[in-house]
């Protein structure tokens, strides 16, 4: 079975057991490691692998072909994307400016657009898509005016001498009271979705029960992160919503996509397709 997910510690931690044949009865995995912008594109192309990690923001375009799994993804609190600048700035300072984002169909960018619509007079200027690990260096060099960053960047941005203009997760949580839906695990609807969900959940549970087993695998893909940052990354993004979205998780996804659809940013989804299988 072909699967594509990022080399980020939360994904490699979650899928280590399944990818290494440690889940009894699970299909063998053929893994592709790819940036979220690439996996979003693979899902939308119609010719992507059977299972993928994508942005929740990309979900409305692929729900006919893929189903959302109730486990394996990234939601949470205190883990949202950040808007970074090289020096103190305000929301008004982004008016007409160049901003780098990790993907035009990322949850980070969707949250940014919802926030900017309320807080940036006249809107931002050019949007530049680049791999998330290149954004902070570009902001530091002055190639762009601001950068939208995700994942471990919230632990390391000060190392680049950058300032946080806005924590979009804090804004979202204050505005909705819900967790932040970031990355989703999806599988083709033609497959045995219940089994895939079960194997994913068992891989999560194995990772929690045997954290030392995945350490070398996680670090080998951790893009020069320190062990301390890697551990903080996993602790933040692999949480109870990773094992089971639950009612709060589904409510958060629905709220994000409904708000975005109301603004004309994504197609409106059929609620029945969102909750296709139970945990």
PDB file of C-alpha atoms in Angstrom:
ATOM      1  CA  UNK A   1       0.000   0.000   0.000  1.00  0.00           C
ATOM      2  CA  UNK A   2       1.433   3.361  -1.003  1.00  0.00           C
ATOM      3  CA  UNK A   3       1.418   6.159   1.564  1.00  0.00           C
ATOM      4  CA  UNK A   4       2.803   9.704   1.534  1.00  0.00           C
ATOM      5  CA  UNK A   5       3.496  11.796   4.606  1.00  0.00           C
ATOM      6  CA  UNK A   6       5.997  14.428   5.682  1.00  0.00           C
ATOM      7  CA  UNK A   7       9.386  13.704   7.254  1.00  0.00           C
ATOM      8  CA  UNK A   8       8.323  15.779  10.274  1.00  0.00           C
ATOM      9  CA  UNK A   9       8.736  14.048  13.663  1.00  0.00           C
ATOM     10  CA  UNK A  10       5.011  13.779  14.366  1.00  0.00           C
ATOM     11  CA  UNK A  11       4.378  11.846  11.134  1.00  0.00           C
ATOM     12  CA  UNK A  12       7.399   9.563  11.381  1.00  0.00           C
ATOM     13  CA  UNK A  13       6.603   8.913  15.061  1.00  0.00           C
ATOM     14  CA  UNK A  14       2.981   8.035  14.240  1.00  0.00           C
ATOM     15  CA  UNK A  15       3.718   5.766  11.276  1.00  0.00           C
ATOM     16  CA  UNK A  16       6.985   4.176  12.439  1.00  0.00           C
ATOM     17  CA  UNK A  17       5.381   0.957  13.690  1.00  0.00           C
ATOM     18  CA  UNK A  18       3.227   0.417  10.606  1.00  0.00           C
ATOM     19  CA  UNK A  19       6.038   1.332   8.204  1.00  0.00           C
ATOM     20  CA  UNK A  20       8.344  -1.176   9.938  1.00  0.00           C
ATOM     21  CA  UNK A  21       5.936  -4.111   9.919  1.00  0.00           C
ATOM     22  CA  UNK A  22       5.163  -3.980  13.628  1.00  0.00           C
ATOM     23  CA  UNK A  23       1.363  -3.916  13.286  1.00  0.00           C
ATOM     24  CA  UNK A  24      -0.006  -7.488  13.011  1.00  0.00           C
ATOM     25  CA  UNK A  25      -2.045  -8.056   9.857  1.00  0.00           C
ATOM     26  CA  UNK A  26      -1.434  -4.583   8.436  1.00  0.00           C
ATOM     27  CA  UNK A  27      -0.635  -4.139   4.758  1.00  0.00           C
ATOM     28  CA  UNK A  28       3.011  -3.476   3.928  1.00  0.00           C
ATOM     29  CA  UNK A  29       3.686   0.223   3.324  1.00  0.00           C
ATOM     30  CA  UNK A  30       5.585   1.828   0.455  1.00  0.00           C
ATOM     31  CA  UNK A  31       6.420   5.236   1.955  1.00  0.00           C
ATOM     32  CA  UNK A  32       7.003   8.515   0.121  1.00  0.00           C
ATOM     33  CA  UNK A  33       8.264  11.393   2.274  1.00  0.00           C
ATOM     34  CA  UNK A  34       7.105  14.732   0.929  1.00  0.00           C
ATOM     35  CA  UNK A  35       6.436  18.317   1.925  1.00  0.00           C
ATOM     36  CA  UNK A  36       2.780  19.120   2.643  1.00  0.00           C
ATOM     37  CA  UNK A  37       2.455  21.182  -0.537  1.00  0.00           C
ATOM     38  CA  UNK A  38       3.427  18.098  -2.533  1.00  0.00           C
ATOM     39  CA  UNK A  39       1.043  15.752  -0.731  1.00  0.00           C
ATOM     40  CA  UNK A  40      -1.799  18.247  -1.148  1.00  0.00           C
ATOM     41  CA  UNK A  41      -1.082  18.239  -4.867  1.00  0.00           C
ATOM     42  CA  UNK A  42      -0.865  14.450  -5.051  1.00  0.00           C
ATOM     43  CA  UNK A  43      -4.279  14.106  -3.431  1.00  0.00           C
ATOM     44  CA  UNK A  44      -5.846  16.669  -5.762  1.00  0.00           C
ATOM     45  CA  UNK A  45      -4.303  15.092  -8.870  1.00  0.00           C
ATOM     46  CA  UNK A  46      -6.455  11.985  -8.617  1.00  0.00           C
ATOM     47  CA  UNK A  47      -3.411   9.769  -9.103  1.00  0.00           C
ATOM     48  CA  UNK A  48      -1.921   9.982  -5.622  1.00  0.00           C
ATOM     49  CA  UNK A  49      -1.159   7.066  -3.287  1.00  0.00           C
ATOM     50  CA  UNK A  50      -3.795   5.158  -1.365  1.00  0.00           C
ATOM     51  CA  UNK A  51      -3.118   6.952   1.927  1.00  0.00           C
ATOM     52  CA  UNK A  52      -1.821  10.504   2.446  1.00  0.00           C
ATOM     53  CA  UNK A  53      -1.227  13.165   5.044  1.00  0.00           C
ATOM     54  CA  UNK A  54      -2.651  16.448   3.737  1.00  0.00           C
ATOM     55  CA  UNK A  55      -3.731  19.820   5.072  1.00  0.00           C
ATOM     56  CA  UNK A  56      -7.289  20.032   6.336  1.00  0.00           C
ATOM     57  CA  UNK A  57      -7.585  23.070   4.081  1.00  0.00           C
ATOM     58  CA  UNK A  58      -7.108  20.784   1.046  1.00  0.00           C
ATOM     59  CA  UNK A  59      -9.840  18.373   2.128  1.00  0.00           C
ATOM     60  CA  UNK A  60     -12.795  19.972   0.266  1.00  0.00           C
ATOM     61  CA  UNK A  61     -11.159  19.264  -3.095  1.00  0.00           C
ATOM     62  CA  UNK A  62     -10.558  15.549  -2.482  1.00  0.00           C
ATOM     63  CA  UNK A  63     -13.513  14.233  -0.445  1.00  0.00           C
ATOM     64  CA  UNK A  64     -15.130  12.555  -3.440  1.00  0.00           C
ATOM     65  CA  UNK A  65     -12.107  10.294  -3.920  1.00  0.00           C
ATOM     66  CA  UNK A  66     -10.683  10.136  -0.379  1.00  0.00           C
ATOM     67  CA  UNK A  67     -12.206   9.680   3.074  1.00  0.00           C
ATOM     68  CA  UNK A  68     -10.999  11.399   6.226  1.00  0.00           C
ATOM     69  CA  UNK A  69      -9.639   8.923   8.765  1.00  0.00           C
ATOM     70  CA  UNK A  70     -10.577   9.565  12.411  1.00  0.00           C
ATOM     71  CA  UNK A  71      -6.986   9.100  13.572  1.00  0.00           C
ATOM     72  CA  UNK A  72      -3.340   9.741  12.685  1.00  0.00           C
ATOM     73  CA  UNK A  73      -3.622  13.455  11.953  1.00  0.00           C
ATOM     74  CA  UNK A  74      -2.590  16.650  13.700  1.00  0.00           C
ATOM     75  CA  UNK A  75      -4.986  18.775  15.728  1.00  0.00           C
ATOM     76  CA  UNK A  76      -4.449  20.414  19.042  1.00  0.00           C
ATOM     77  CA  UNK A  77      -4.209  23.483  21.201  1.00  0.00           C
ATOM     78  CA  UNK A  78      -1.268  25.817  21.478  1.00  0.00           C
ATOM     79  CA  UNK A  79       0.165  24.439  18.240  1.00  0.00           C
ATOM     80  CA  UNK A  80      -0.970  26.846  15.552  1.00  0.00           C
ATOM     81  CA  UNK A  81       0.944  28.491  12.706  1.00  0.00           C
ATOM     82  CA  UNK A  82       2.909  31.679  13.348  1.00  0.00           C
ATOM     83  CA  UNK A  83       3.363  34.847  11.298  1.00  0.00           C
ATOM     84  CA  UNK A  84       6.999  35.903  11.582  1.00  0.00           C
ATOM     85  CA  UNK A  85       8.804  39.111  10.642  1.00  0.00           C
ATOM     86  CA  UNK A  86      12.385  40.380  10.842  1.00  0.00           C
ATOM     87  CA  UNK A  87      11.674  42.998  13.472  1.00  0.00           C
ATOM     88  CA  UNK A  88       8.606  44.079  15.395  1.00  0.00           C
ATOM     89  CA  UNK A  89       5.558  44.693  13.221  1.00  0.00           C
ATOM     90  CA  UNK A  90       1.795  45.004  13.434  1.00  0.00           C
ATOM     91  CA  UNK A  91      -0.985  43.512  11.337  1.00  0.00           C
ATOM     92  CA  UNK A  92      -1.345  46.818   9.493  1.00  0.00           C
ATOM     93  CA  UNK A  93       2.299  46.577   8.426  1.00  0.00           C
ATOM     94  CA  UNK A  94       1.426  43.547   6.256  1.00  0.00           C
ATOM     95  CA  UNK A  95      -0.760  45.639   3.966  1.00  0.00           C
ATOM     96  CA  UNK A  96       0.539  45.163   0.422  1.00  0.00           C
ATOM     97  CA  UNK A  97       3.562  43.150   1.597  1.00  0.00           C
ATOM     98  CA  UNK A  98       5.078  39.903   0.320  1.00  0.00           C
ATOM     99  CA  UNK A  99       4.302  36.916   2.530  1.00  0.00           C
ATOM    100  CA  UNK A 100       5.728  33.395   2.195  1.00  0.00           C
ATOM    101  CA  UNK A 101       3.461  30.426   2.927  1.00  0.00           C
ATOM    102  CA  UNK A 102       4.126  26.653   2.925  1.00  0.00           C
ATOM    103  CA  UNK A 103       1.238  25.850   0.571  1.00  0.00           C
ATOM    104  CA  UNK A 104      -1.713  27.684  -0.932  1.00  0.00           C
ATOM    105  CA  UNK A 105      -3.906  24.812   0.258  1.00  0.00           C
ATOM    106  CA  UNK A 106      -2.403  24.499   3.718  1.00  0.00           C
ATOM    107  CA  UNK A 107      -4.431  24.965   6.881  1.00  0.00           C
ATOM    108  CA  UNK A 108      -1.865  27.548   7.904  1.00  0.00           C
ATOM    109  CA  UNK A 109      -2.616  29.632   4.829  1.00  0.00           C
ATOM    110  CA  UNK A 110      -6.372  29.232   5.277  1.00  0.00           C
ATOM    111  CA  UNK A 111      -6.137  30.447   8.881  1.00  0.00           C
ATOM    112  CA  UNK A 112      -3.928  33.294   7.686  1.00  0.00           C
ATOM    113  CA  UNK A 113      -6.479  34.372   5.072  1.00  0.00           C
ATOM    114  CA  UNK A 114      -9.332  34.269   7.582  1.00  0.00           C
ATOM    115  CA  UNK A 115      -7.265  36.319  10.050  1.00  0.00           C
ATOM    116  CA  UNK A 116      -5.939  38.780   7.448  1.00  0.00           C
ATOM    117  CA  UNK A 117      -9.454  39.471   6.153  1.00  0.00           C
ATOM    118  CA  UNK A 118     -10.244  40.949   9.569  1.00  0.00           C
ATOM    119  CA  UNK A 119      -6.923  42.521  10.529  1.00  0.00           C
ATOM    120  CA  UNK A 120      -4.896  43.622   7.471  1.00  0.00           C
ATOM    121  CA  UNK A 121      -6.291  46.805   5.890  1.00  0.00           C
ATOM    122  CA  UNK A 122      -6.442  46.422   2.115  1.00  0.00           C
ATOM    123  CA  UNK A 123      -5.044  42.902   2.302  1.00  0.00           C
ATOM    124  CA  UNK A 124      -1.516  41.585   1.875  1.00  0.00           C
ATOM    125  CA  UNK A 125       0.440  41.786  -1.369  1.00  0.00           C
ATOM    126  CA  UNK A 126       2.147  38.892  -3.155  1.00  0.00           C
ATOM    127  CA  UNK A 127       1.913  35.391  -1.701  1.00  0.00           C
ATOM    128  CA  UNK A 128       5.042  33.304  -2.280  1.00  0.00           C
ATOM    129  CA  UNK A 129       4.849  29.513  -1.834  1.00  0.00           C
ATOM    130  CA  UNK A 130       8.042  27.847  -0.624  1.00  0.00           C
ATOM    131  CA  UNK A 131       9.003  24.743   1.402  1.00  0.00           C
ATOM    132  CA  UNK A 132       8.402  25.474   5.065  1.00  0.00           C
ATOM    133  CA  UNK A 133      12.066  24.944   6.007  1.00  0.00           C
ATOM    134  CA  UNK A 134      13.117  27.754   3.639  1.00  0.00           C
ATOM    135  CA  UNK A 135      10.720  30.371   4.982  1.00  0.00           C
ATOM    136  CA  UNK A 136      12.563  31.556   8.081  1.00  0.00           C
ATOM    137  CA  UNK A 137      15.904  32.012   6.290  1.00  0.00           C
ATOM    138  CA  UNK A 138      14.081  34.005   3.577  1.00  0.00           C
ATOM    139  CA  UNK A 139      12.487  36.286   6.174  1.00  0.00           C
ATOM    140  CA  UNK A 140      15.838  36.775   7.887  1.00  0.00           C
ATOM    141  CA  UNK A 141      17.514  37.701   4.568  1.00  0.00           C
ATOM    142  CA  UNK A 142      14.758  40.172   3.744  1.00  0.00           C
ATOM    143  CA  UNK A 143      13.708  38.282   0.595  1.00  0.00           C
ATOM    144  CA  UNK A 144      10.125  38.475   1.882  1.00  0.00           C
ATOM    145  CA  UNK A 145       8.389  40.735   4.400  1.00  0.00           C
ATOM    146  CA  UNK A 146       6.764  38.044   6.514  1.00  0.00           C
ATOM    147  CA  UNK A 147       6.576  34.286   6.691  1.00  0.00           C
ATOM    148  CA  UNK A 148       3.877  31.871   7.733  1.00  0.00           C
ATOM    149  CA  UNK A 149       5.512  28.944   9.510  1.00  0.00           C
ATOM    150  CA  UNK A 150       4.373  25.645  10.953  1.00  0.00           C
ATOM    151  CA  UNK A 151       5.580  22.727  13.046  1.00  0.00           C
ATOM    152  CA  UNK A 152       8.983  23.006  14.718  1.00  0.00           C
ATOM    153  CA  UNK A 153       9.450  26.634  13.626  1.00  0.00           C
ATOM    154  CA  UNK A 154       7.507  27.714  16.705  1.00  0.00           C
ATOM    155  CA  UNK A 155      10.414  26.322  18.767  1.00  0.00           C
ATOM    156  CA  UNK A 156      13.261  27.657  16.629  1.00  0.00           C
ATOM    157  CA  UNK A 157      12.257  31.017  15.116  1.00  0.00           C
ATOM    158  CA  UNK A 158      14.133  32.983  17.776  1.00  0.00           C
ATOM    159  CA  UNK A 159      17.343  31.312  16.584  1.00  0.00           C
ATOM    160  CA  UNK A 160      16.890  33.309  13.357  1.00  0.00           C
ATOM    161  CA  UNK A 161      16.397  36.573  15.223  1.00  0.00           C
ATOM    162  CA  UNK A 162      12.775  36.786  14.082  1.00  0.00           C
ATOM    163  CA  UNK A 163       9.726  38.207  15.819  1.00  0.00           C
ATOM    164  CA  UNK A 164       6.261  36.689  16.054  1.00  0.00           C
ATOM    165  CA  UNK A 165       3.605  39.038  14.741  1.00  0.00           C
ATOM    166  CA  UNK A 166       0.679  36.673  15.386  1.00  0.00           C
ATOM    167  CA  UNK A 167       0.053  33.176  16.703  1.00  0.00           C
ATOM    168  CA  UNK A 168      -2.833  32.107  14.475  1.00  0.00           C
ATOM    169  CA  UNK A 169      -3.618  29.159  16.708  1.00  0.00           C
ATOM    170  CA  UNK A 170      -4.165  31.422  19.698  1.00  0.00           C
ATOM    171  CA  UNK A 171      -6.407  33.633  17.563  1.00  0.00           C
ATOM    172  CA  UNK A 172      -8.418  30.624  16.344  1.00  0.00           C
ATOM    173  CA  UNK A 173      -8.830  29.138  19.807  1.00  0.00           C
ATOM    174  CA  UNK A 174      -9.918  32.455  21.314  1.00  0.00           C
ATOM    175  CA  UNK A 175     -12.383  33.003  18.482  1.00  0.00           C
ATOM    176  CA  UNK A 176     -13.924  29.512  18.392  1.00  0.00           C
ATOM    177  CA  UNK A 177     -13.002  27.691  21.597  1.00  0.00           C
ATOM    178  CA  UNK A 178     -12.018  24.730  19.408  1.00  0.00           C
ATOM    179  CA  UNK A 179      -8.710  22.967  18.727  1.00  0.00           C
ATOM    180  CA  UNK A 180      -6.747  23.812  15.600  1.00  0.00           C
ATOM    181  CA  UNK A 181      -7.176  21.360  12.704  1.00  0.00           C
ATOM    182  CA  UNK A 182      -3.836  21.149  10.907  1.00  0.00           C
ATOM    183  CA  UNK A 183      -3.078  17.888   9.100  1.00  0.00           C
ATOM    184  CA  UNK A 184      -5.470  15.105   8.056  1.00  0.00           C
ATOM    185  CA  UNK A 185      -4.893  11.461   7.169  1.00  0.00           C
ATOM    186  CA  UNK A 186      -6.983  10.401   4.187  1.00  0.00           C
ATOM    187  CA  UNK A 187      -7.464   7.097   2.353  1.00  0.00           C
ATOM    188  CA  UNK A 188      -9.122   6.170  -0.926  1.00  0.00           C
ATOM    189  CA  UNK A 189     -12.806   5.394  -0.434  1.00  0.00           C
ATOM    190  CA  UNK A 190     -12.451   2.209  -2.481  1.00  0.00           C
ATOM    191  CA  UNK A 191     -10.293   0.629   0.244  1.00  0.00           C
ATOM    192  CA  UNK A 192     -11.107  -1.105   3.533  1.00  0.00           C
ATOM    193  CA  UNK A 193     -11.258   2.130   5.507  1.00  0.00           C
ATOM    194  CA  UNK A 194     -12.048   0.496   8.840  1.00  0.00           C
ATOM    195  CA  UNK A 195      -8.890  -1.621   8.632  1.00  0.00           C
ATOM    196  CA  UNK A 196      -6.713   1.318   7.586  1.00  0.00           C
ATOM    197  CA  UNK A 197      -8.062   3.384  10.475  1.00  0.00           C
ATOM    198  CA  UNK A 198      -7.426   0.508  12.875  1.00  0.00           C
ATOM    199  CA  UNK A 199      -3.825   0.018  11.677  1.00  0.00           C
ATOM    200  CA  UNK A 200      -3.190   3.760  11.940  1.00  0.00           C
ATOM    201  CA  UNK A 201      -4.557   3.904  15.460  1.00  0.00           C
ATOM    202  CA  UNK A 202      -2.541   0.831  16.466  1.00  0.00           C
ATOM    203  CA  UNK A 203       0.588   2.499  15.058  1.00  0.00           C
ATOM    204  CA  UNK A 204      -0.122   5.575  17.198  1.00  0.00           C
ATOM    205  CA  UNK A 205      -0.643   3.424  20.276  1.00  0.00           C
ATOM    206  CA  UNK A 206       2.553   1.472  19.598  1.00  0.00           C
ATOM    207  CA  UNK A 207       4.487   4.732  19.280  1.00  0.00           C
ATOM    208  CA  UNK A 208       3.225   5.899  22.666  1.00  0.00           C
ATOM    209  CA  UNK A 209       3.922   2.540  24.298  1.00  0.00           C
ATOM    210  CA  UNK A 210       7.433   2.221  22.803  1.00  0.00           C
ATOM    211  CA  UNK A 211       8.774   5.754  22.171  1.00  0.00           C
ATOM    212  CA  UNK A 212      12.357   4.531  22.116  1.00  0.00           C
ATOM    213  CA  UNK A 213      11.641   2.183  19.190  1.00  0.00           C
ATOM    214  CA  UNK A 214      11.086   5.005  16.721  1.00  0.00           C
ATOM    215  CA  UNK A 215      13.867   7.323  17.943  1.00  0.00           C
ATOM    216  CA  UNK A 216      16.461   6.557  15.259  1.00  0.00           C
ATOM    217  CA  UNK A 217      13.871   6.563  12.476  1.00  0.00           C
ATOM    218  CA  UNK A 218      12.414   9.894  13.615  1.00  0.00           C
ATOM    219  CA  UNK A 219      15.814  11.553  13.973  1.00  0.00           C
ATOM    220  CA  UNK A 220      16.984  10.302  10.570  1.00  0.00           C
ATOM    221  CA  UNK A 221      14.212  12.348   8.957  1.00  0.00           C
ATOM    222  CA  UNK A 222      14.180  15.269  11.393  1.00  0.00           C
ATOM    223  CA  UNK A 223      15.948  17.765   9.101  1.00  0.00           C
ATOM    224  CA  UNK A 224      18.750  18.645  11.524  1.00  0.00           C
ATOM    225  CA  UNK A 225      16.460  19.236  14.496  1.00  0.00           C
ATOM    226  CA  UNK A 226      17.953  18.700  17.914  1.00  0.00           C
ATOM    227  CA  UNK A 227      16.598  15.807  19.999  1.00  0.00           C
ATOM    228  CA  UNK A 228      15.042  18.342  22.378  1.00  0.00           C
ATOM    229  CA  UNK A 229      13.146  20.125  19.591  1.00  0.00           C
ATOM    230  CA  UNK A 230      12.118  16.787  18.087  1.00  0.00           C
ATOM    231  CA  UNK A 231      10.679  15.632  21.406  1.00  0.00           C
ATOM    232  CA  UNK A 232       8.826  18.924  21.912  1.00  0.00           C
ATOM    233  CA  UNK A 233       7.441  18.665  18.376  1.00  0.00           C
ATOM    234  CA  UNK A 234       6.076  15.159  18.995  1.00  0.00           C
ATOM    235  CA  UNK A 235       4.640  16.037  22.398  1.00  0.00           C
ATOM    236  CA  UNK A 236       2.773  18.995  20.904  1.00  0.00           C
ATOM    237  CA  UNK A 237       1.397  17.485  17.713  1.00  0.00           C
ATOM    238  CA  UNK A 238       0.786  13.856  18.716  1.00  0.00           C
ATOM    239  CA  UNK A 239      -2.033  14.018  21.239  1.00  0.00           C
ATOM    240  CA  UNK A 240      -5.469  12.603  21.981  1.00  0.00           C
ATOM    241  CA  UNK A 241      -6.825  13.907  18.680  1.00  0.00           C
ATOM    242  CA  UNK A 242      -4.196  11.811  16.894  1.00  0.00           C
ATOM    243  CA  UNK A 243      -5.733   8.647  18.320  1.00  0.00           C
ATOM    244  CA  UNK A 244      -9.331   9.793  17.845  1.00  0.00           C
ATOM    245  CA  UNK A 245     -10.668  13.039  16.396  1.00  0.00           C
ATOM    246  CA  UNK A 246     -13.699  12.857  18.658  1.00  0.00           C
ATOM    247  CA  UNK A 247     -16.563  15.321  18.643  1.00  0.00           C
ATOM    248  CA  UNK A 248     -14.300  18.325  19.327  1.00  0.00           C
ATOM    249  CA  UNK A 249     -12.036  17.350  16.456  1.00  0.00           C
ATOM    250  CA  UNK A 250     -14.838  16.977  13.944  1.00  0.00           C
ATOM    251  CA  UNK A 251     -16.398  20.219  15.184  1.00  0.00           C
ATOM    252  CA  UNK A 252     -13.094  22.033  14.648  1.00  0.00           C
ATOM    253  CA  UNK A 253     -12.733  20.710  11.099  1.00  0.00           C
ATOM    254  CA  UNK A 254     -16.320  21.634  10.273  1.00  0.00           C
ATOM    255  CA  UNK A 255     -15.908  25.128  11.741  1.00  0.00           C
ATOM    256  CA  UNK A 256     -12.729  25.794   9.757  1.00  0.00           C
ATOM    257  CA  UNK A 257     -14.118  24.593   6.433  1.00  0.00           C
ATOM    258  CA  UNK A 258     -17.546  26.195   6.934  1.00  0.00           C
ATOM    259  CA  UNK A 259     -15.955  29.585   7.702  1.00  0.00           C
ATOM    260  CA  UNK A 260     -13.639  29.266   4.731  1.00  0.00           C
ATOM    261  CA  UNK A 261     -16.522  28.299   2.433  1.00  0.00           C
ATOM    262  CA  UNK A 262     -18.541  31.295   3.639  1.00  0.00           C
ATOM    263  CA  UNK A 263     -15.613  33.512   2.576  1.00  0.00           C
ATOM    264  CA  UNK A 264     -15.403  31.770  -0.796  1.00  0.00           C
ATOM    265  CA  UNK A 265     -11.975  30.314   0.002  1.00  0.00           C
ATOM    266  CA  UNK A 266     -12.870  26.618  -0.388  1.00  0.00           C
ATOM    267  CA  UNK A 267     -15.771  24.642  -1.878  1.00  0.00           C
ATOM    268  CA  UNK A 268     -18.551  23.869   0.580  1.00  0.00           C
ATOM    269  CA  UNK A 269     -18.393  20.272   1.803  1.00  0.00           C
ATOM    270  CA  UNK A 270     -21.106  17.686   2.318  1.00  0.00           C
ATOM    271  CA  UNK A 271     -21.121  16.995   6.101  1.00  0.00           C
ATOM    272  CA  UNK A 272     -22.015  13.364   5.447  1.00  0.00           C
ATOM    273  CA  UNK A 273     -18.762  12.883   3.565  1.00  0.00           C
ATOM    274  CA  UNK A 274     -16.675  14.380   6.341  1.00  0.00           C
ATOM    275  CA  UNK A 275     -17.509  11.709   8.911  1.00  0.00           C
ATOM    276  CA  UNK A 276     -17.374   8.691   6.656  1.00  0.00           C
ATOM    277  CA  UNK A 277     -16.122   6.143   9.186  1.00  0.00           C
ATOM    278  CA  UNK A 278     -16.155   5.776  12.941  1.00  0.00           C
ATOM    279  CA  UNK A 279     -13.043   5.244  15.080  1.00  0.00           C
TER     280      UNK A 279
END
